[in-house]
Tab-separated table of C-alpha atoms in Angstrom:
chain	number	residue	atom	x	y	z
A	59	UNK	CA	3.890	-47.705	43.724
A	60	UNK	CA	1.348	-46.283	46.154
A	61	UNK	CA	3.935	-43.829	47.447
A	62	UNK	CA	4.500	-42.567	43.898
A	63	UNK	CA	0.754	-42.054	43.424
A	64	UNK	CA	0.536	-40.107	46.675
A	65	UNK	CA	3.467	-37.902	45.705
A	66	UNK	CA	1.993	-37.399	42.237
A	67	UNK	CA	-1.513	-36.453	43.460
A	68	UNK	CA	-0.440	-34.346	46.455
A	69	UNK	CA	-0.479	-30.996	44.557
A	70	UNK	CA	-3.965	-31.781	43.240
A	71	UNK	CA	-5.216	-32.608	46.732
A	72	UNK	CA	-3.675	-29.455	48.194
A	73	UNK	CA	-5.316	-27.372	45.481
A	74	UNK	CA	-8.663	-29.072	46.148
A	75	UNK	CA	-8.408	-28.446	49.898
A	76	UNK	CA	-7.474	-24.803	49.344
A	77	UNK	CA	-10.540	-24.219	47.160
A	78	UNK	CA	-12.930	-26.144	49.380
A	79	UNK	CA	-15.097	-24.036	51.679
A	80	UNK	CA	-15.020	-25.181	55.306
A	81	UNK	CA	-18.361	-26.675	56.279
A	82	UNK	CA	-18.965	-24.121	59.044
A	83	UNK	CA	-18.851	-21.103	56.719
A	84	UNK	CA	-21.657	-20.635	54.190
A	85	UNK	CA	-20.437	-19.569	50.780
A	86	UNK	CA	-21.885	-16.383	49.303
A	87	UNK	CA	-23.359	-17.005	45.853
A	88	UNK	CA	-22.646	-13.833	43.877
A	89	UNK	CA	-24.933	-14.909	41.042
A	90	UNK	CA	-27.873	-15.113	43.465
A	91	UNK	CA	-26.957	-11.689	44.865
A	92	UNK	CA	-26.906	-10.262	41.330
A	93	UNK	CA	-30.310	-11.812	40.523
A	94	UNK	CA	-31.714	-10.285	43.715
A	95	UNK	CA	-30.401	-6.854	42.707
A	96	UNK	CA	-31.887	-7.177	39.224
A	97	UNK	CA	-35.236	-8.368	40.589
A	98	UNK	CA	-35.318	-5.395	42.969
A	99	UNK	CA	-34.764	-3.042	40.044
A	100	UNK	CA	-37.510	-4.749	38.013
A	101	UNK	CA	-40.280	-5.021	40.622
A	102	UNK	CA	-41.655	-1.467	40.396
A	103	UNK	CA	-41.470	-0.966	36.621
A	104	UNK	CA	-42.855	-4.424	35.833
A	105	UNK	CA	-45.789	-4.572	38.204
A	106	UNK	CA	-46.669	-0.973	39.067
A	107	UNK	CA	-45.894	0.841	35.811
A	108	UNK	CA	-46.656	-2.247	33.688
A	109	UNK	CA	-43.503	-1.670	31.651
A	110	UNK	CA	-41.754	-4.261	29.574
A	111	UNK	CA	-38.102	-4.998	28.914
A	112	UNK	CA	-36.055	-6.611	26.195
A	113	UNK	CA	-34.310	-9.666	27.607
A	114	UNK	CA	-31.120	-8.492	25.916
A	115	UNK	CA	-31.138	-5.239	27.911
A	116	UNK	CA	-31.825	-7.146	31.141
A	117	UNK	CA	-28.943	-9.500	30.331
A	118	UNK	CA	-26.643	-6.537	29.770
A	119	UNK	CA	-27.715	-5.005	33.093
A	120	UNK	CA	-27.223	-8.357	34.849
A	121	UNK	CA	-23.732	-8.659	33.387
A	122	UNK	CA	-22.993	-5.144	34.629
A	123	UNK	CA	-24.095	-6.109	38.156
A	124	UNK	CA	-21.931	-9.241	37.986
A	125	UNK	CA	-18.915	-7.137	36.979
A	126	UNK	CA	-19.590	-4.785	39.912
A	127	UNK	CA	-19.548	-7.823	42.204
A	128	UNK	CA	-16.159	-8.828	40.812
A	129	UNK	CA	-17.090	-11.756	38.583
A	130	UNK	CA	-14.628	-11.834	35.710
A	131	UNK	CA	-16.670	-14.178	33.505
A	132	UNK	CA	-19.768	-11.966	33.505
A	133	UNK	CA	-19.789	-11.614	29.713
A	134	UNK	CA	-20.340	-15.348	29.328
A	135	UNK	CA	-23.777	-15.234	30.977
A	136	UNK	CA	-26.525	-16.138	28.479
A	137	UNK	CA	-29.979	-14.630	27.985
A	138	UNK	CA	-31.626	-18.054	28.103
A	139	UNK	CA	-30.248	-18.702	31.579
A	140	UNK	CA	-31.428	-15.293	32.756
A	141	UNK	CA	-34.907	-15.939	31.341
A	142	UNK	CA	-35.089	-19.208	33.269
A	143	UNK	CA	-33.957	-17.535	36.496
A	144	UNK	CA	-36.503	-14.725	36.120
A	145	UNK	CA	-39.253	-17.210	35.279
A	146	UNK	CA	-38.367	-19.239	38.391
A	147	UNK	CA	-38.399	-16.137	40.575
A	148	UNK	CA	-41.550	-14.452	39.277
A	149	UNK	CA	-43.439	-17.571	38.214
A	150	UNK	CA	-46.770	-16.790	36.557
A	151	UNK	CA	-46.573	-13.094	37.393
A	152	UNK	CA	-44.542	-12.420	34.229
A	153	UNK	CA	-44.861	-13.339	30.586
A	154	UNK	CA	-41.828	-13.888	28.417
A	155	UNK	CA	-42.421	-13.509	24.704
A	156	UNK	CA	-39.736	-15.318	22.737
A	157	UNK	CA	-38.936	-14.253	19.207
A	158	UNK	CA	-37.367	-16.311	16.469
A	159	UNK	CA	-35.234	-13.340	15.485
A	160	UNK	CA	-34.082	-10.841	18.076
A	161	UNK	CA	-34.329	-10.535	21.805
A	162	UNK	CA	-37.183	-11.847	23.894
A	163	UNK	CA	-39.532	-9.557	25.815
A	164	UNK	CA	-40.577	-9.740	29.463
A	165	UNK	CA	-43.593	-7.997	30.975
A	166	UNK	CA	-46.198	-8.517	33.683
A	167	UNK	CA	-48.824	-11.161	32.956
A	168	UNK	CA	-51.496	-8.526	33.598
A	169	UNK	CA	-50.478	-6.660	30.429
A	170	UNK	CA	-52.752	-7.575	27.499
A	171	UNK	CA	-50.975	-9.259	24.593
A	172	UNK	CA	-51.699	-6.396	22.172
A	173	UNK	CA	-50.184	-3.839	24.560
A	174	UNK	CA	-47.174	-6.076	25.164
A	175	UNK	CA	-46.545	-6.413	21.429
A	176	UNK	CA	-46.848	-2.637	20.990
A	177	UNK	CA	-44.315	-2.051	23.779
A	178	UNK	CA	-42.018	-4.631	22.200
A	179	UNK	CA	-42.261	-2.884	18.821
A	180	UNK	CA	-41.392	0.490	20.412
A	181	UNK	CA	-38.464	-0.934	22.386
A	182	UNK	CA	-37.043	-2.648	19.315
A	183	UNK	CA	-37.383	0.562	17.285
A	184	UNK	CA	-35.532	2.488	20.008
A	185	UNK	CA	-32.858	-0.207	20.134
A	186	UNK	CA	-32.394	-0.109	16.352
A	187	UNK	CA	-32.084	3.689	16.459
A	188	UNK	CA	-29.434	3.379	19.176
A	189	UNK	CA	-27.556	0.824	17.074
A	190	UNK	CA	-27.725	3.080	13.998
A	191	UNK	CA	-26.511	6.061	16.029
A	192	UNK	CA	-23.648	3.995	17.436
A	193	UNK	CA	-22.642	2.785	13.954
A	194	UNK	CA	-22.706	6.342	12.598
A	195	UNK	CA	-20.590	7.563	15.503
A	196	UNK	CA	-18.061	4.789	14.906
A	197	UNK	CA	-17.925	5.659	11.194
A	198	UNK	CA	-17.362	9.329	12.037
A	199	UNK	CA	-14.481	8.399	14.343
A	200	UNK	CA	-12.875	6.277	11.621
A	201	UNK	CA	-13.209	9.078	9.072
A	202	UNK	CA	-11.790	11.568	11.550
A	203	UNK	CA	-8.705	9.427	12.213
A	204	UNK	CA	-8.245	8.911	8.455
A	205	UNK	CA	-8.358	12.675	7.898
A	206	UNK	CA	-5.813	13.261	10.666
A	207	UNK	CA	-3.476	10.656	9.149
A	208	UNK	CA	-3.657	12.249	5.664
């Protein structure tokens, strides 16, 4: 009976050993590398220019970095996880304004609340304009293909 169990579990054990990293070699965490790249990109605009960013746009940029690093599941990364990672990295140096509807907003803690809300309003307006433009472009493409097919 034990011999049957060993024969049955041998492929599982071989797969486990193949995926296991030998103890002498440290494993490179691509997610940590991607966070470092994103943080590098954010340092100057956040703290020197006192800019703010929509969390959704930061998530999209982070996913792009993950894809560049070869991670196939980059599109599954959530904004909430990114917010936690950024909060852990920057600590009290940043403020994250969560919204009940829409994307959150991240800016330096030194930015007064009124200015942060004004920047958020402008960013959301720009984002809505981009979405409208994209929808209009898609509609134009559909109409163009319909006209060609007629």
